[in-house]
Tab-separated table of C-alpha atoms and ligand atoms in Angstrom:
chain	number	residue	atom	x	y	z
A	1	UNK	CA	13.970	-0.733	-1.932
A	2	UNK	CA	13.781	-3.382	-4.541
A	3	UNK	CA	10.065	-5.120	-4.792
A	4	UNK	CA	9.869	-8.526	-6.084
A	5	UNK	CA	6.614	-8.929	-7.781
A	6	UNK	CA	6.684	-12.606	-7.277
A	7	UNK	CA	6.850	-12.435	-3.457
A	8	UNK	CA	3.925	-9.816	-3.099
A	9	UNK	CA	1.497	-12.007	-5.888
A	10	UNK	CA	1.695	-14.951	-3.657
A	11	UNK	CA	-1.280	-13.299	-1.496
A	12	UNK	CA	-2.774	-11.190	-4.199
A	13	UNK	CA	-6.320	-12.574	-3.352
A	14	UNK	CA	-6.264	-10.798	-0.004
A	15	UNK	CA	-4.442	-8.026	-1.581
A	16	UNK	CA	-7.024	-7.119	-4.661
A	17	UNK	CA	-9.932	-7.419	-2.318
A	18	UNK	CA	-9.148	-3.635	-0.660
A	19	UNK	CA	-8.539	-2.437	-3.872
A	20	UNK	CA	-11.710	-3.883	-5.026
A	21	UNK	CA	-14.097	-2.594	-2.122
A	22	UNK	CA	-12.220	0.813	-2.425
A	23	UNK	CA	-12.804	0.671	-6.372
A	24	UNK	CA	-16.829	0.092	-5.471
A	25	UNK	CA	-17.195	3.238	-3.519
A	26	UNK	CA	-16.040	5.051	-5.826
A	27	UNK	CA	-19.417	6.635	-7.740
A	28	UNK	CA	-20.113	6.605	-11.319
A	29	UNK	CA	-19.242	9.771	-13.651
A	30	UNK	CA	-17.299	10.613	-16.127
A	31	UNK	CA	-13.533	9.797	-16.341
A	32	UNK	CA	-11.384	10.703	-18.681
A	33	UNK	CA	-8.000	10.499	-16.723
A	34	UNK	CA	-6.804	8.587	-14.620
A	35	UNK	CA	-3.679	8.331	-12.396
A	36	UNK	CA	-2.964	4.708	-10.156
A	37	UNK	CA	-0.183	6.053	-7.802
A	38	UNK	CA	2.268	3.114	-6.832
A	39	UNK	CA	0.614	0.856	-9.487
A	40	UNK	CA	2.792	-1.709	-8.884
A	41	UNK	CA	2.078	-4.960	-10.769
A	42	UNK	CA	-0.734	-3.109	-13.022
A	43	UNK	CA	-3.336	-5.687	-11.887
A	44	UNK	CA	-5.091	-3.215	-10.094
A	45	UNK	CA	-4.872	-0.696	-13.177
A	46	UNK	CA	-6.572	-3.046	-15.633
A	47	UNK	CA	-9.427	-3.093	-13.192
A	48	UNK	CA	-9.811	0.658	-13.442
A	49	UNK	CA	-9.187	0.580	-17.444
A	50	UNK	CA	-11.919	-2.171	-17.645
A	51	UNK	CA	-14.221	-0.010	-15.653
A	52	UNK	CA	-13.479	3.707	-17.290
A	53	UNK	CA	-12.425	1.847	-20.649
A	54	UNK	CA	-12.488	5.234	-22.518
A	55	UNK	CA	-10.245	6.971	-19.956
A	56	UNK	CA	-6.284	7.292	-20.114
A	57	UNK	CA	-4.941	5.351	-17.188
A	58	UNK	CA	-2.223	6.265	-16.233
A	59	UNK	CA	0.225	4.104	-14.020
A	60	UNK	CA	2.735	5.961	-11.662
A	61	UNK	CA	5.216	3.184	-10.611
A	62	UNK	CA	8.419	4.077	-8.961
A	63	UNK	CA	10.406	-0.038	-9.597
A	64	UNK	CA	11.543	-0.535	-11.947
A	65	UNK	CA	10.906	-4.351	-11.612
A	66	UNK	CA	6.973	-3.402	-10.936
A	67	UNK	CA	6.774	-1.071	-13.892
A	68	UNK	CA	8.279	-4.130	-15.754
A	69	UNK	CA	5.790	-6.576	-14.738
A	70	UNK	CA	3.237	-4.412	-15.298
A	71	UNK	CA	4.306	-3.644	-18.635
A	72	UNK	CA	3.714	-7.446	-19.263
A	73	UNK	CA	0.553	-7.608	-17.505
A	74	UNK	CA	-1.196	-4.342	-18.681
A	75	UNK	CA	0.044	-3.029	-21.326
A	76	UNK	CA	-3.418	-1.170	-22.199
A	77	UNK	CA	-1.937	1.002	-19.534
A	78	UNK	CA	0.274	4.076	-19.738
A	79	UNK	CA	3.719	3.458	-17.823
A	80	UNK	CA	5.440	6.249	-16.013
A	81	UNK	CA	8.699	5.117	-13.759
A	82	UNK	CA	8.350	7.763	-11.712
A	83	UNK	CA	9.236	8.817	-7.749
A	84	UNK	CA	5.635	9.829	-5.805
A	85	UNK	CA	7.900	11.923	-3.975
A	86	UNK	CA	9.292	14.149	-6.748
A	87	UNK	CA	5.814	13.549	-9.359
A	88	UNK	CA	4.672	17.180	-10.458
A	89	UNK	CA	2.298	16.298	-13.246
A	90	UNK	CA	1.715	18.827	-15.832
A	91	UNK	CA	-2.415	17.898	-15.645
A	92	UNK	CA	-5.052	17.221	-13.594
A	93	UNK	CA	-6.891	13.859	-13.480
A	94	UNK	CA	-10.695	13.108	-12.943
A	95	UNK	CA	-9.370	10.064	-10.632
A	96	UNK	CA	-6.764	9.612	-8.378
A	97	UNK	CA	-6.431	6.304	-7.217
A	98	UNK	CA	-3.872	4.756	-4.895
A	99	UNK	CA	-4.393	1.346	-3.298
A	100	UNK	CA	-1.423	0.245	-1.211
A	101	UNK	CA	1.210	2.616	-1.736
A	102	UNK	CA	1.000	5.978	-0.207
A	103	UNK	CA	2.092	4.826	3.201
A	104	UNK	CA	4.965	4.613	1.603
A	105	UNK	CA	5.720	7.917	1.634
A	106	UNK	CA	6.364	10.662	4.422
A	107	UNK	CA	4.622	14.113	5.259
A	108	UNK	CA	0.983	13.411	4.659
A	109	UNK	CA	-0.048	16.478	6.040
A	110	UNK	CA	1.405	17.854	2.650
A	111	UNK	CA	1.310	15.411	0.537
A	112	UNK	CA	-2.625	14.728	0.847
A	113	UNK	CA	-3.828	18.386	0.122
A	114	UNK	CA	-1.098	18.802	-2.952
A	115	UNK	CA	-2.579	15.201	-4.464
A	116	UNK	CA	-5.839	16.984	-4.384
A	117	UNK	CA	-4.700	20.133	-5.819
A	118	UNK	CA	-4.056	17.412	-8.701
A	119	UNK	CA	-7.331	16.144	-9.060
A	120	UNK	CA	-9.713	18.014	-11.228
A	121	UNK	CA	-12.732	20.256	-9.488
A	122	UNK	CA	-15.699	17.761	-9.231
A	123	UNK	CA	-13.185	14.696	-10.085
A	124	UNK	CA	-12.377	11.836	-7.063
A	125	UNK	CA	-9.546	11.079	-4.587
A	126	UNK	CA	-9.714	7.324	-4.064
A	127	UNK	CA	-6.794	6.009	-1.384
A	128	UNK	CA	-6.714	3.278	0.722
A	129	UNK	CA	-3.769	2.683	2.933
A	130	UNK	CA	-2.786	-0.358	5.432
A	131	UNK	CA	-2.911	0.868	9.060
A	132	UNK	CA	-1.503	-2.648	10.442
A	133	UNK	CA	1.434	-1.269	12.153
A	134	UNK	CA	0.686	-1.995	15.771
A	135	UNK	CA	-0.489	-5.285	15.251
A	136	UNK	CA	2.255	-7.570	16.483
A	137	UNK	CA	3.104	-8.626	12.532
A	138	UNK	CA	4.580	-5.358	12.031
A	139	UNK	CA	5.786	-4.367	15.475
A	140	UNK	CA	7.454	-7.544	15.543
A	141	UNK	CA	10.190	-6.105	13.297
A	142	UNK	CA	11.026	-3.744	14.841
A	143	UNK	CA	11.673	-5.860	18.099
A	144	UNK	CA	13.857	-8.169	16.266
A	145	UNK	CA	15.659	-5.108	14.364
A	146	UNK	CA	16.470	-3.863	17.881
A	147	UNK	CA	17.348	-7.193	19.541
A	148	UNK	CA	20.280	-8.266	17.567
A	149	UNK	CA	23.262	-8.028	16.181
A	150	UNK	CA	22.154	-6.216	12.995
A	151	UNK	CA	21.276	-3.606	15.275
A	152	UNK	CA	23.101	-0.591	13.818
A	153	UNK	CA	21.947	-1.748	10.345
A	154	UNK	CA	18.661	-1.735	10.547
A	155	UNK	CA	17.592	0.601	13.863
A	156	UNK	CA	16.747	3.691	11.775
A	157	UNK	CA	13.588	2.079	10.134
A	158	UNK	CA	12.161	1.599	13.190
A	159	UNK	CA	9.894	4.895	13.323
A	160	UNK	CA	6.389	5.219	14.299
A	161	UNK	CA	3.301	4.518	12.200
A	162	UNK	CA	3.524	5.784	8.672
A	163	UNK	CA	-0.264	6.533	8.811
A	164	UNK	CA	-2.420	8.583	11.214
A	165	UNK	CA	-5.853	8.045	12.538
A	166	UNK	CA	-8.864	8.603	10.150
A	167	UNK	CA	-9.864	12.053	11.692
A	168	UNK	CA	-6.227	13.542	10.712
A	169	UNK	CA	-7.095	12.519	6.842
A	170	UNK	CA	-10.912	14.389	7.345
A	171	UNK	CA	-8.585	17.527	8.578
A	172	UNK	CA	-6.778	17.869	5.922
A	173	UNK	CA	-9.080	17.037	3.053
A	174	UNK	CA	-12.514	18.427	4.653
A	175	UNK	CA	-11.264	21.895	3.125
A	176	UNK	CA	-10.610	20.958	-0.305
A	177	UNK	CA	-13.310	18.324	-0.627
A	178	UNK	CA	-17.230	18.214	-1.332
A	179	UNK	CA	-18.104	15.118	-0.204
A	180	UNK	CA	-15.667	13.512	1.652
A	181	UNK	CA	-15.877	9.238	3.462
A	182	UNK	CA	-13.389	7.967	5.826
A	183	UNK	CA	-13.616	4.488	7.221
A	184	UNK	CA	-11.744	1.235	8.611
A	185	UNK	CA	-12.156	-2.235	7.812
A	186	UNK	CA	-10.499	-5.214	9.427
A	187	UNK	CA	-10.229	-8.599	7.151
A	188	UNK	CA	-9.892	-11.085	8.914
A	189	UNK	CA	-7.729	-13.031	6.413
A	190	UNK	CA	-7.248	-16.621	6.370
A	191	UNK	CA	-3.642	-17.922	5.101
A	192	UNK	CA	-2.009	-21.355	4.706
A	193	UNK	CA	0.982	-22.687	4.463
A	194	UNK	CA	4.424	-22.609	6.994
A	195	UNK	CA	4.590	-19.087	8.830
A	196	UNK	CA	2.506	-17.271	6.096
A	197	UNK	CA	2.314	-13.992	7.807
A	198	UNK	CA	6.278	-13.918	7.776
A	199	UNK	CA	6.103	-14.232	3.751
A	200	UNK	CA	3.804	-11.574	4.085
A	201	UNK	CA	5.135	-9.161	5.539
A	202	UNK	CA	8.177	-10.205	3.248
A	203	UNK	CA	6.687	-9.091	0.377
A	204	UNK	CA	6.169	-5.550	1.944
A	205	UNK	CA	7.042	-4.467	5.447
A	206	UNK	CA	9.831	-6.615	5.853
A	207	UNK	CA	11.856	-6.322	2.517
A	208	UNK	CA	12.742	-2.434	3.811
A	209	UNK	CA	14.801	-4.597	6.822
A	210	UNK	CA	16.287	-7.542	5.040
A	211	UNK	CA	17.571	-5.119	1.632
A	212	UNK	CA	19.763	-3.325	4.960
A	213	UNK	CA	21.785	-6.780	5.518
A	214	UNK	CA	23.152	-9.626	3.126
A	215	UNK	CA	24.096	-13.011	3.669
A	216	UNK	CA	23.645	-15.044	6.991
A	217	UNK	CA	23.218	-12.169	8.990
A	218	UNK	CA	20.038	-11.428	6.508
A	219	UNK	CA	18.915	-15.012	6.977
A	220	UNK	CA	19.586	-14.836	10.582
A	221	UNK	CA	17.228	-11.671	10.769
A	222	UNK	CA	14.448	-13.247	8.383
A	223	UNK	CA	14.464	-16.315	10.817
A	224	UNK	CA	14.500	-14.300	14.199
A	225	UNK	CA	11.460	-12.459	12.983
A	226	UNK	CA	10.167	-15.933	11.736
A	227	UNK	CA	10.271	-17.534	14.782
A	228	UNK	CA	8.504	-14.509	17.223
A	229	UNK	CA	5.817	-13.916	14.563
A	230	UNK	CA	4.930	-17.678	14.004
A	231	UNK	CA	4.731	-17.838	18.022
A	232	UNK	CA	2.278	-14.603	17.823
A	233	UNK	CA	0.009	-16.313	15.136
A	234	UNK	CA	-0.285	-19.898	15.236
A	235	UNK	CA	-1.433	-22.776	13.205
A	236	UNK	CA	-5.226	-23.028	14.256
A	237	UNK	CA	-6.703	-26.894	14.255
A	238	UNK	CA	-7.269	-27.024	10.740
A	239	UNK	CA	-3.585	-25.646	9.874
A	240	UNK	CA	-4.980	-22.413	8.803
A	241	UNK	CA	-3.157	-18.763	10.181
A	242	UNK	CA	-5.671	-16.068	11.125
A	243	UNK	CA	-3.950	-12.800	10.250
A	244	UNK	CA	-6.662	-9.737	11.403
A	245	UNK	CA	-5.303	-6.760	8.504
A	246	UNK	CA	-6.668	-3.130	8.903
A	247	UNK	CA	-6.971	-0.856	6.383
A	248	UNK	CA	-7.963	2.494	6.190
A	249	UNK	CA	-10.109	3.991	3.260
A	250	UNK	CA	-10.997	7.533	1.918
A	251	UNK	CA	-13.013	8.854	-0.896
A	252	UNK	CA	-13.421	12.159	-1.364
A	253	UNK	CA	-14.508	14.066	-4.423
A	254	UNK	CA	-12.810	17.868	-4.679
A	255	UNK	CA	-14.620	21.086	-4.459
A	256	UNK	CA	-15.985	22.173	-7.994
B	301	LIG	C1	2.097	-2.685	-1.945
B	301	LIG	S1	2.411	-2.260	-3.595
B	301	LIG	C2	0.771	-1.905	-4.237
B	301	LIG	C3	0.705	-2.079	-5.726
B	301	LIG	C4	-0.680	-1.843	-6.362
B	301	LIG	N1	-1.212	-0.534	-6.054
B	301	LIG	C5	-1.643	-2.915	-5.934
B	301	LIG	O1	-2.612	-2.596	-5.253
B	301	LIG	O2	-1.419	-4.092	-6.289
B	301	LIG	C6	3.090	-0.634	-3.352
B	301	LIG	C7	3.668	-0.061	-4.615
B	301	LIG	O3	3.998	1.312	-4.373
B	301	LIG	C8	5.219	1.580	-5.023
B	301	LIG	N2	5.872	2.710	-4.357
B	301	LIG	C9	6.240	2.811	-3.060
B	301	LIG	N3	6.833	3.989	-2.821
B	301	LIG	C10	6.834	4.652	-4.006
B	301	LIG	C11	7.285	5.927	-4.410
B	301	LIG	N4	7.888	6.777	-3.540
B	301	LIG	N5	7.140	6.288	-5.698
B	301	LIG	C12	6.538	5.457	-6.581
B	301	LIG	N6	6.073	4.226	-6.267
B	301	LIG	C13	6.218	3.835	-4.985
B	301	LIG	C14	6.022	0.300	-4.850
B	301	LIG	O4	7.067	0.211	-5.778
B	301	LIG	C15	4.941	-0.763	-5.040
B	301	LIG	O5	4.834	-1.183	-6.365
């Protein structure tokens, strides 16, 4: 999947506050390493080097077009292009943080306990995920990926939610973890502008569906989802969009 940093900066307000509030519950002690899985742009990163500005942080960044921006934007930051899926680090860190990204990948019942194994005994696992996928933003994709003529294209990314309820996180890390928080917020975000929750989703959810098809059929798609998920959030009186967002949060600090 190619990410265009430009497209996901246009709502980087709404999209640093998460990483913010997960950054605050994180406590105070000492970090010396740090790893910011699916860094993207690095403007998350800086935030972390700015609070632990002795540590190593260490951006893991699988595009190439992210690592590049971030490059730009951060360069007090250590770069690694570098596949979640395949990343066997040689150390352990003090922090792992991940804000955005690990819904992204499949098999969290492995993948959670082995990014544990990675942090160090007494050291923090920060994540916070989006859990938005049954609100009709996201489901709305799917619809229009199975009502059209793109059908064969695009039908095998329909597949159910990439991330589970809160309690299935607390499973897996209760055992490895001495203190362990869970929770949920929903932002209620405010957006402007024409059919803002369409742009987005296009500079996430969306781009997995359009990168499948080229041309006018790609167009076509981009406007049939348009036109269902502008109907699904309209303009209120004051030309603002409500778009509800819920995320999902955990911090837990592993067994010393
Ligand atoms: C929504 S962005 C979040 C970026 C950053 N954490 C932030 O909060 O601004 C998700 C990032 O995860 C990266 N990503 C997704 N899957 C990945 C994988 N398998 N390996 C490495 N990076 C991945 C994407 O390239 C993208 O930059």
């Amino acid at each position: 999947m190619v990410w265009d940093p430009q497209q996901y900066l246009k709502f980087s307000g709404h999209r640093l506050r998460p990483a913010v509030d997960l950054l605050m519950r994180v406590p105070d002690f000492a970090v010396r390493s740090v790893a910011d899985l699916g860094a993207g742009a690095g403007n998350v990163s800086k935030l972390l080097k700015e609070r632990w500005p002795d540590a190593v942080v260490t951006g893991v960044e699988g595009s190439a077009e992210m690592v590049a921006a971030g490059r730009k934007a951060a360069p007090e930051i250590e770069w690694l292009q570098q596949d979640l899926a395949s990343w066997q680090p040689t150390q352990t860190y003090d922090l792992i943080y991940s804000n955005a990204a690990l819904h992204w990948l499949p098999d969290h019942d492995r993948l959670f306990p082995a990014l544990m194994q990675r942090v160090a005994p007494g050291g923090m696992l920060a994540v916070q995920m989006p859990r938005n996928f049954l609100a009709p933003s996201h489901v709305l994709i799917g619809e229009t990926a199975l009502d059209g003529p793109w059908r064969s294209k695009v039908e095998h990314l329909v597949t159910p939610p990439p991330v589970a309820e809160p309690g299935f996180y607390h499973g897996l890390l209760s055992p490895l973890s001495e203190n362990i928080d869970i929770w949920e917020t929903e932002y209620l975000q405010v957006l402007e502008g024409d059919n803002p929750v369409k742009e987005w989703t296009k500079g996430t959810w969306l781009t997995r569906y359009l990168d499948m098809l080229q041309g006018p059929e790609k167009a076509a798609f981009e406007a049939a989802y348009g036109e269902r998920v502008a109907k699904a959030y309209p303009k209120n009186a004051s030309g603002q969009t409500l778009f509800p967002f819920r995320r999902l949060f955990m911090v837990a600090q592993r067994k010393g």
